[in-house]
């Protein structure tokens, strides 16, 4: 541990000591509520460590697994029903065909059952046993159907699949259970009577859950160090070939660890939900951020340090709330404490750990293919002919053909294309997994609101200024990228997105509070303006109904400009340097590429593009609203970009078509009767399937079918020659700083 790391550790120890010595804040920090919160974070974090040790997967969906198990248990206890996951009904296509040709026909085929009923209610132990059995099956499905096929895939594919599992589980919870919290019955063998422990007085429930988590961590540590299964798992993590020689199957070990992780996470999630008396589909999945923080502190290997860090992160929540209520120096907005300060702590810890450790994820012994989907240079035919044809056709459709609902869908699709283009730059061209595109969009949108209304800046200056603000924030976030790679950066950006949600976007000084963050939209662009236009003195554009077709036309113009800029970026020397960094940072540095500067430029450009997308959202809606820029929406857009083709401009276009509220979703709802809530479910499931079967995305798959010879050609993104950019005297230093 270097001197800066020692100083940071010492500062943290001093702060903790001051809290424990304070008679005012010690009882709050050691309260039962903080203990229960820490226990839930620890439960999720222990599952993350288990899955990483067993299979090398950083499971972002582990919080969703905990809440899913809690919902299964709650429904069994309250209603006696075991809900089944949504499955495609094979008869639906037959019914659809009949109703297409005979709209008034009452033809109806049987549906697949959605639940198995065990009676009006169920007692604790049967409900708990059935829930654990469900967790066993879920663990087997996740291993054998999702992550086992990705065993030798690059890190991006495994992160993508993990995000797909997260989106799928959350969508199933909303579809099968509820979008709101549900009450959970108390545990039958402990009650809410306080237990005097001298320094604190938690209830019996809270103490039981806390001790259970500690016992689980001790048991996992013992299994890892003292049992044949644990030693075999450690051996497979360090050298899979060696473990196979000794007679151990890495696949079976990984599957066993997946089952153990889902059962442990599910069981502890059930207990904590019972202690808290409710379960929520949005709050618990978000705890994956502090859980990943705790796992980082433990190096993704230590169950003990992970548990300690998780409890500390959980117990700081009531302390921060108390500080906000009692201390005058606490940051405030409109005399109220600024929300989300507690989310800053995990972000600061993550950045500190990554900065001081560099790359905290231990290197596994598996041989992996560390290449991303190929990023081919856009063809001249596509840029000179197909692109203009698509743009002109879209404009004509918006003016003369599309109905009001499809004009709204077109605007959503075009904005989705912009957000996906930002992901193409940072992930497709540079290989950095950023999970905060809509966060940068939100920063720009609120800046637009401030400049257009409060400052009186005329259109379109707020768009440019908002995009620049987002780019500057992107450059700041790029600082950790200079020392970390892959999944580590995904954790940083996910934590940043969650922090921005709570600390920035929920701040009344930013979102305007009751007055809202309104945007001064030009009259000709206002979406709710019902009007029509005369073209060439003959043709009438628009049907005189909302939304205004000029809104979609302006966004289309912005999309065309950005698409051509991103396509030309791929063809430029800067684009070749980005691809060189993506392929091999050290080789790129040896060829004269300034790796640090290339990463910083990529983050800035990606945030700039996302910022323009956020400005479009703000001007179209006439306001900047926090709900439009939630961190979960960033994950969904990452899914759409990957499904479309994360390394291609055409993939961004396809991703926009797939986006929520876009053309495809609107067509599915109006023509096929598919409910809107299936969008997230299809996105998550499609992301899993795409990561396994089609990492090139839809656009890449279409191109490869059109060019069969590309199937046999390996990806060749050449490291740029030294004359691409004059090599400085210290050209090798960026590579050394990344080691």
JSON list of C-alpha atoms in Angstrom, two decimals, residues 165-325:
[
{"chain": "A", "resi": 165, "resn": "UNK", "atom": "CA", "xyz": [-30.41, -10.43, -16.60]},
{"chain": "A", "resi": 166, "resn": "UNK", "atom": "CA", "xyz": [-30.95, -7.31, -14.48]},
{"chain": "A", "resi": 167, "resn": "UNK", "atom": "CA", "xyz": [-33.38, -5.77, -16.99]},
{"chain": "A", "resi": 168, "resn": "UNK", "atom": "CA", "xyz": [-35.20, -9.07, -17.45]},
{"chain": "A", "resi": 169, "resn": "UNK", "atom": "CA", "xyz": [-35.69, -9.73, -13.73]},
{"chain": "A", "resi": 170, "resn": "UNK", "atom": "CA", "xyz": [-36.85, -6.17, -13.01]},
{"chain": "A", "resi": 171, "resn": "UNK", "atom": "CA", "xyz": [-39.27, -6.33, -15.96]},
{"chain": "A", "resi": 172, "resn": "UNK", "atom": "CA", "xyz": [-40.66, -9.67, -14.75]},
{"chain": "A", "resi": 173, "resn": "UNK", "atom": "CA", "xyz": [-41.12, -8.26, -11.24]},
{"chain": "A", "resi": 174, "resn": "UNK", "atom": "CA", "xyz": [-43.07, -5.29, -12.59]},
{"chain": "A", "resi": 175, "resn": "UNK", "atom": "CA", "xyz": [-45.10, -7.51, -14.93]},
{"chain": "A", "resi": 176, "resn": "UNK", "atom": "CA", "xyz": [-45.87, -10.36, -12.54]},
{"chain": "A", "resi": 177, "resn": "UNK", "atom": "CA", "xyz": [-45.97, -8.63, -9.18]},
{"chain": "A", "resi": 178, "resn": "UNK", "atom": "CA", "xyz": [-46.18, -4.85, -8.96]},
{"chain": "A", "resi": 179, "resn": "UNK", "atom": "CA", "xyz": [-44.41, -1.62, -9.77]},
{"chain": "A", "resi": 180, "resn": "UNK", "atom": "CA", "xyz": [-44.91, -0.47, -6.18]},
{"chain": "A", "resi": 181, "resn": "UNK", "atom": "CA", "xyz": [-43.71, -1.82, -2.85]},
{"chain": "A", "resi": 182, "resn": "UNK", "atom": "CA", "xyz": [-45.55, -4.64, -1.09]},
{"chain": "A", "resi": 183, "resn": "UNK", "atom": "CA", "xyz": [-45.84, -5.40, 2.60]},
{"chain": "A", "resi": 184, "resn": "UNK", "atom": "CA", "xyz": [-44.03, -8.48, 3.92]},
{"chain": "A", "resi": 185, "resn": "UNK", "atom": "CA", "xyz": [-45.19, -10.51, 6.91]},
{"chain": "A", "resi": 186, "resn": "UNK", "atom": "CA", "xyz": [-42.82, -10.65, 9.91]},
{"chain": "A", "resi": 187, "resn": "UNK", "atom": "CA", "xyz": [-40.63, -13.62, 10.70]},
{"chain": "A", "resi": 188, "resn": "UNK", "atom": "CA", "xyz": [-42.38, -16.07, 13.07]},
{"chain": "A", "resi": 189, "resn": "UNK", "atom": "CA", "xyz": [-39.42, -16.90, 15.30]},
{"chain": "A", "resi": 190, "resn": "UNK", "atom": "CA", "xyz": [-38.19, -13.38, 16.19]},
{"chain": "A", "resi": 191, "resn": "UNK", "atom": "CA", "xyz": [-40.07, -10.20, 17.06]},
{"chain": "A", "resi": 192, "resn": "UNK", "atom": "CA", "xyz": [-39.51, -6.46, 17.16]},
{"chain": "A", "resi": 193, "resn": "UNK", "atom": "CA", "xyz": [-38.54, -6.28, 20.83]},
{"chain": "A", "resi": 194, "resn": "UNK", "atom": "CA", "xyz": [-35.29, -4.31, 21.34]},
{"chain": "A", "resi": 195, "resn": "UNK", "atom": "CA", "xyz": [-32.16, -6.06, 22.57]},
{"chain": "A", "resi": 196, "resn": "UNK", "atom": "CA", "xyz": [-29.84, -4.00, 24.78]},
{"chain": "A", "resi": 197, "resn": "UNK", "atom": "CA", "xyz": [-26.25, -4.42, 23.52]},
{"chain": "A", "resi": 198, "resn": "UNK", "atom": "CA", "xyz": [-24.82, -1.49, 25.51]},
{"chain": "A", "resi": 199, "resn": "UNK", "atom": "CA", "xyz": [-23.74, 0.55, 22.46]},
{"chain": "A", "resi": 200, "resn": "UNK", "atom": "CA", "xyz": [-26.95, -0.03, 20.53]},
{"chain": "A", "resi": 201, "resn": "UNK", "atom": "CA", "xyz": [-30.39, -1.59, 20.89]},
{"chain": "A", "resi": 202, "resn": "UNK", "atom": "CA", "xyz": [-31.49, -3.29, 17.67]},
{"chain": "A", "resi": 203, "resn": "UNK", "atom": "CA", "xyz": [-34.67, -5.33, 17.53]},
{"chain": "A", "resi": 204, "resn": "UNK", "atom": "CA", "xyz": [-34.50, -9.10, 17.64]},
{"chain": "A", "resi": 205, "resn": "UNK", "atom": "CA", "xyz": [-35.23, -9.19, 13.90]},
{"chain": "A", "resi": 206, "resn": "UNK", "atom": "CA", "xyz": [-32.42, -6.79, 13.04]},
{"chain": "A", "resi": 207, "resn": "UNK", "atom": "CA", "xyz": [-29.94, -8.55, 15.30]},
{"chain": "A", "resi": 208, "resn": "UNK", "atom": "CA", "xyz": [-30.91, -11.94, 13.83]},
{"chain": "A", "resi": 209, "resn": "UNK", "atom": "CA", "xyz": [-30.36, -10.77, 10.25]},
{"chain": "A", "resi": 210, "resn": "UNK", "atom": "CA", "xyz": [-27.07, -9.11, 11.11]},
{"chain": "A", "resi": 211, "resn": "UNK", "atom": "CA", "xyz": [-25.74, -12.21, 12.87]},
{"chain": "A", "resi": 212, "resn": "UNK", "atom": "CA", "xyz": [-26.99, -14.41, 10.03]},
{"chain": "A", "resi": 213, "resn": "UNK", "atom": "CA", "xyz": [-25.03, -12.38, 7.47]},
{"chain": "A", "resi": 214, "resn": "UNK", "atom": "CA", "xyz": [-21.89, -12.50, 9.62]},
{"chain": "A", "resi": 215, "resn": "UNK", "atom": "CA", "xyz": [-22.32, -16.26, 10.05]},
{"chain": "A", "resi": 216, "resn": "UNK", "atom": "CA", "xyz": [-22.74, -16.61, 6.28]},
{"chain": "A", "resi": 217, "resn": "UNK", "atom": "CA", "xyz": [-19.52, -14.69, 5.65]},
{"chain": "A", "resi": 218, "resn": "UNK", "atom": "CA", "xyz": [-17.64, -16.83, 8.20]},
{"chain": "A", "resi": 219, "resn": "UNK", "atom": "CA", "xyz": [-19.09, -20.00, 6.70]},
{"chain": "A", "resi": 220, "resn": "UNK", "atom": "CA", "xyz": [-18.17, -18.98, 3.15]},
{"chain": "A", "resi": 221, "resn": "UNK", "atom": "CA", "xyz": [-14.66, -18.09, 4.26]},
{"chain": "A", "resi": 222, "resn": "UNK", "atom": "CA", "xyz": [-14.32, -21.50, 5.94]},
{"chain": "A", "resi": 223, "resn": "UNK", "atom": "CA", "xyz": [-15.66, -23.31, 2.86]},
{"chain": "A", "resi": 224, "resn": "UNK", "atom": "CA", "xyz": [-13.29, -21.36, 0.64]},
{"chain": "A", "resi": 225, "resn": "UNK", "atom": "CA", "xyz": [-10.19, -22.07, 2.70]},
{"chain": "A", "resi": 226, "resn": "UNK", "atom": "CA", "xyz": [-10.81, -25.41, 4.42]},
{"chain": "A", "resi": 227, "resn": "UNK", "atom": "CA", "xyz": [-12.98, -27.56, 2.17]},
{"chain": "A", "resi": 228, "resn": "UNK", "atom": "CA", "xyz": [-12.22, -29.47, -1.00]},
{"chain": "A", "resi": 229, "resn": "UNK", "atom": "CA", "xyz": [-14.94, -27.58, -2.87]},
{"chain": "A", "resi": 230, "resn": "UNK", "atom": "CA", "xyz": [-13.52, -24.21, -1.86]},
{"chain": "A", "resi": 231, "resn": "UNK", "atom": "CA", "xyz": [-9.95, -25.17, -2.70]},
{"chain": "A", "resi": 232, "resn": "UNK", "atom": "CA", "xyz": [-11.07, -26.53, -6.07]},
{"chain": "A", "resi": 233, "resn": "UNK", "atom": "CA", "xyz": [-12.91, -23.28, -6.80]},
{"chain": "A", "resi": 234, "resn": "UNK", "atom": "CA", "xyz": [-9.81, -21.26, -5.93]},
{"chain": "A", "resi": 235, "resn": "UNK", "atom": "CA", "xyz": [-7.68, -23.53, -8.08]},
{"chain": "A", "resi": 236, "resn": "UNK", "atom": "CA", "xyz": [-10.04, -23.15, -11.04]},
{"chain": "A", "resi": 237, "resn": "UNK", "atom": "CA", "xyz": [-10.02, -19.37, -10.62]},
{"chain": "A", "resi": 238, "resn": "UNK", "atom": "CA", "xyz": [-6.24, -19.26, -10.72]},
{"chain": "A", "resi": 239, "resn": "UNK", "atom": "CA", "xyz": [-5.62, -21.90, -13.40]},
{"chain": "A", "resi": 240, "resn": "UNK", "atom": "CA", "xyz": [-8.52, -23.64, -15.10]},
{"chain": "A", "resi": 241, "resn": "UNK", "atom": "CA", "xyz": [-6.31, -25.97, -17.12]},
{"chain": "A", "resi": 242, "resn": "UNK", "atom": "CA", "xyz": [-4.48, -27.02, -13.99]},
{"chain": "A", "resi": 243, "resn": "UNK", "atom": "CA", "xyz": [-7.73, -27.72, -12.17]},
{"chain": "A", "resi": 244, "resn": "UNK", "atom": "CA", "xyz": [-8.93, -29.88, -15.05]},
{"chain": "A", "resi": 245, "resn": "UNK", "atom": "CA", "xyz": [-5.72, -31.89, -14.88]},
{"chain": "A", "resi": 246, "resn": "UNK", "atom": "CA", "xyz": [-6.45, -32.50, -11.20]},
{"chain": "A", "resi": 247, "resn": "UNK", "atom": "CA", "xyz": [-9.91, -33.81, -12.12]},
{"chain": "A", "resi": 248, "resn": "UNK", "atom": "CA", "xyz": [-12.07, -30.77, -11.32]},
{"chain": "A", "resi": 249, "resn": "UNK", "atom": "CA", "xyz": [-14.60, -29.43, -13.80]},
{"chain": "A", "resi": 250, "resn": "UNK", "atom": "CA", "xyz": [-14.55, -25.61, -13.93]},
{"chain": "A", "resi": 251, "resn": "UNK", "atom": "CA", "xyz": [-18.08, -25.65, -15.38]},
{"chain": "A", "resi": 252, "resn": "UNK", "atom": "CA", "xyz": [-19.51, -27.71, -12.53]},
{"chain": "A", "resi": 253, "resn": "UNK", "atom": "CA", "xyz": [-17.67, -25.61, -9.96]},
{"chain": "A", "resi": 254, "resn": "UNK", "atom": "CA", "xyz": [-19.01, -22.44, -11.56]},
{"chain": "A", "resi": 255, "resn": "UNK", "atom": "CA", "xyz": [-22.54, -23.86, -11.61]},
{"chain": "A", "resi": 256, "resn": "UNK", "atom": "CA", "xyz": [-22.34, -24.84, -7.95]},
{"chain": "A", "resi": 257, "resn": "UNK", "atom": "CA", "xyz": [-21.13, -21.36, -7.03]},
{"chain": "A", "resi": 258, "resn": "UNK", "atom": "CA", "xyz": [-23.95, -19.78, -9.04]},
{"chain": "A", "resi": 259, "resn": "UNK", "atom": "CA", "xyz": [-26.52, -21.88, -7.17]},
{"chain": "A", "resi": 260, "resn": "UNK", "atom": "CA", "xyz": [-24.91, -21.11, -3.83]},
{"chain": "A", "resi": 261, "resn": "UNK", "atom": "CA", "xyz": [-24.82, -17.38, -4.65]},
{"chain": "A", "resi": 262, "resn": "UNK", "atom": "CA", "xyz": [-28.47, -17.17, -5.73]},
{"chain": "A", "resi": 263, "resn": "UNK", "atom": "CA", "xyz": [-29.67, -19.21, -2.73]},
{"chain": "A", "resi": 264, "resn": "UNK", "atom": "CA", "xyz": [-27.65, -17.13, -0.29]},
{"chain": "A", "resi": 265, "resn": "UNK", "atom": "CA", "xyz": [-28.68, -13.82, -1.86]},
{"chain": "A", "resi": 266, "resn": "UNK", "atom": "CA", "xyz": [-32.32, -14.89, -2.11]},
{"chain": "A", "resi": 267, "resn": "UNK", "atom": "CA", "xyz": [-32.50, -16.19, 1.48]},
{"chain": "A", "resi": 268, "resn": "UNK", "atom": "CA", "xyz": [-30.91, -13.11, 2.99]},
{"chain": "A", "resi": 269, "resn": "UNK", "atom": "CA", "xyz": [-33.05, -10.89, 0.76]},
{"chain": "A", "resi": 270, "resn": "UNK", "atom": "CA", "xyz": [-36.16, -12.61, 2.13]},
{"chain": "A", "resi": 271, "resn": "UNK", "atom": "CA", "xyz": [-35.05, -12.16, 5.73]},
{"chain": "A", "resi": 272, "resn": "UNK", "atom": "CA", "xyz": [-34.15, -8.49, 5.30]},
{"chain": "A", "resi": 273, "resn": "UNK", "atom": "CA", "xyz": [-37.43, -7.78, 3.47]},
{"chain": "A", "resi": 274, "resn": "UNK", "atom": "CA", "xyz": [-39.27, -9.39, 6.38]},
{"chain": "A", "resi": 275, "resn": "UNK", "atom": "CA", "xyz": [-37.38, -7.22, 8.86]},
{"chain": "A", "resi": 276, "resn": "UNK", "atom": "CA", "xyz": [-38.09, -4.05, 6.83]},
{"chain": "A", "resi": 277, "resn": "UNK", "atom": "CA", "xyz": [-41.75, -5.14, 6.44]},
{"chain": "A", "resi": 278, "resn": "UNK", "atom": "CA", "xyz": [-41.76, -4.28, 2.72]},
{"chain": "A", "resi": 279, "resn": "UNK", "atom": "CA", "xyz": [-40.11, -5.08, -0.61]},
{"chain": "A", "resi": 280, "resn": "UNK", "atom": "CA", "xyz": [-39.62, -2.56, -3.42]},
{"chain": "A", "resi": 281, "resn": "UNK", "atom": "CA", "xyz": [-38.77, -3.26, -7.10]},
{"chain": "A", "resi": 282, "resn": "UNK", "atom": "CA", "xyz": [-36.58, -0.16, -7.49]},
{"chain": "A", "resi": 283, "resn": "UNK", "atom": "CA", "xyz": [-34.80, 0.45, -4.18]},
{"chain": "A", "resi": 284, "resn": "UNK", "atom": "CA", "xyz": [-33.24, -2.98, -3.60]},
{"chain": "A", "resi": 285, "resn": "UNK", "atom": "CA", "xyz": [-31.80, -3.47, -7.14]},
{"chain": "A", "resi": 286, "resn": "UNK", "atom": "CA", "xyz": [-30.06, -0.08, -6.77]},
{"chain": "A", "resi": 287, "resn": "UNK", "atom": "CA", "xyz": [-28.18, -1.48, -3.76]},
{"chain": "A", "resi": 288, "resn": "UNK", "atom": "CA", "xyz": [-25.95, -3.26, -6.26]},
{"chain": "A", "resi": 289, "resn": "UNK", "atom": "CA", "xyz": [-23.81, -0.09, -6.27]},
{"chain": "A", "resi": 290, "resn": "UNK", "atom": "CA", "xyz": [-22.83, -0.17, -2.57]},
{"chain": "A", "resi": 291, "resn": "UNK", "atom": "CA", "xyz": [-22.63, -3.97, -2.86]},
{"chain": "A", "resi": 292, "resn": "UNK", "atom": "CA", "xyz": [-20.12, -3.67, -5.71]},
{"chain": "A", "resi": 293, "resn": "UNK", "atom": "CA", "xyz": [-18.28, -1.09, -3.62]},
{"chain": "A", "resi": 294, "resn": "UNK", "atom": "CA", "xyz": [-17.99, -3.56, -0.75]},
{"chain": "A", "resi": 295, "resn": "UNK", "atom": "CA", "xyz": [-16.87, -6.29, -3.14]},
{"chain": "A", "resi": 296, "resn": "UNK", "atom": "CA", "xyz": [-14.20, -3.95, -4.51]},
{"chain": "A", "resi": 297, "resn": "UNK", "atom": "CA", "xyz": [-12.93, -3.27, -1.01]},
{"chain": "A", "resi": 298, "resn": "UNK", "atom": "CA", "xyz": [-12.67, -7.04, -0.54]},
{"chain": "A", "resi": 299, "resn": "UNK", "atom": "CA", "xyz": [-10.88, -7.41, -3.86]},
{"chain": "A", "resi": 300, "resn": "UNK", "atom": "CA", "xyz": [-13.71, -9.69, -5.07]},
{"chain": "A", "resi": 301, "resn": "UNK", "atom": "CA", "xyz": [-12.07, -12.46, -3.05]},
{"chain": "A", "resi": 302, "resn": "UNK", "atom": "CA", "xyz": [-12.38, -11.68, 0.67]},
{"chain": "A", "resi": 303, "resn": "UNK", "atom": "CA", "xyz": [-15.75, -12.46, 2.26]},
{"chain": "A", "resi": 304, "resn": "UNK", "atom": "CA", "xyz": [-14.67, -10.87, 5.53]},
{"chain": "A", "resi": 305, "resn": "UNK", "atom": "CA", "xyz": [-13.59, -7.46, 4.24]},
{"chain": "A", "resi": 306, "resn": "UNK", "atom": "CA", "xyz": [-16.57, -7.41, 1.87]},
{"chain": "A", "resi": 307, "resn": "UNK", "atom": "CA", "xyz": [-18.96, -7.92, 4.79]},
{"chain": "A", "resi": 308, "resn": "UNK", "atom": "CA", "xyz": [-17.26, -5.27, 6.94]},
{"chain": "A", "resi": 309, "resn": "UNK", "atom": "CA", "xyz": [-17.39, -2.72, 4.11]},
{"chain": "A", "resi": 310, "resn": "UNK", "atom": "CA", "xyz": [-21.04, -3.56, 3.39]},
{"chain": "A", "resi": 311, "resn": "UNK", "atom": "CA", "xyz": [-22.11, -3.00, 6.99]},
{"chain": "A", "resi": 312, "resn": "UNK", "atom": "CA", "xyz": [-20.25, 0.32, 7.13]},
{"chain": "A", "resi": 313, "resn": "UNK", "atom": "CA", "xyz": [-21.91, 1.46, 3.90]},
{"chain": "A", "resi": 314, "resn": "UNK", "atom": "CA", "xyz": [-25.31, 0.46, 5.24]},
{"chain": "A", "resi": 315, "resn": "UNK", "atom": "CA", "xyz": [-24.86, 2.11, 8.62]},
{"chain": "A", "resi": 316, "resn": "UNK", "atom": "CA", "xyz": [-23.76, 5.43, 7.10]},
{"chain": "A", "resi": 317, "resn": "UNK", "atom": "CA", "xyz": [-27.25, 5.91, 5.62]},
{"chain": "A", "resi": 318, "resn": "UNK", "atom": "CA", "xyz": [-29.12, 6.81, 8.85]},
{"chain": "A", "resi": 319, "resn": "UNK", "atom": "CA", "xyz": [-26.08, 8.80, 9.97]},
{"chain": "A", "resi": 320, "resn": "UNK", "atom": "CA", "xyz": [-26.13, 10.97, 6.83]},
{"chain": "A", "resi": 321, "resn": "UNK", "atom": "CA", "xyz": [-29.87, 11.49, 7.23]},
{"chain": "A", "resi": 322, "resn": "UNK", "atom": "CA", "xyz": [-29.35, 12.57, 10.84]},
{"chain": "A", "resi": 323, "resn": "UNK", "atom": "CA", "xyz": [-26.59, 14.99, 9.85]},
{"chain": "A", "resi": 324, "resn": "UNK", "atom": "CA", "xyz": [-28.89, 16.53, 7.26]},
{"chain": "A", "resi": 325, "resn": "UNK", "atom": "CA", "xyz": [-31.60, 17.06, 9.85]}
]
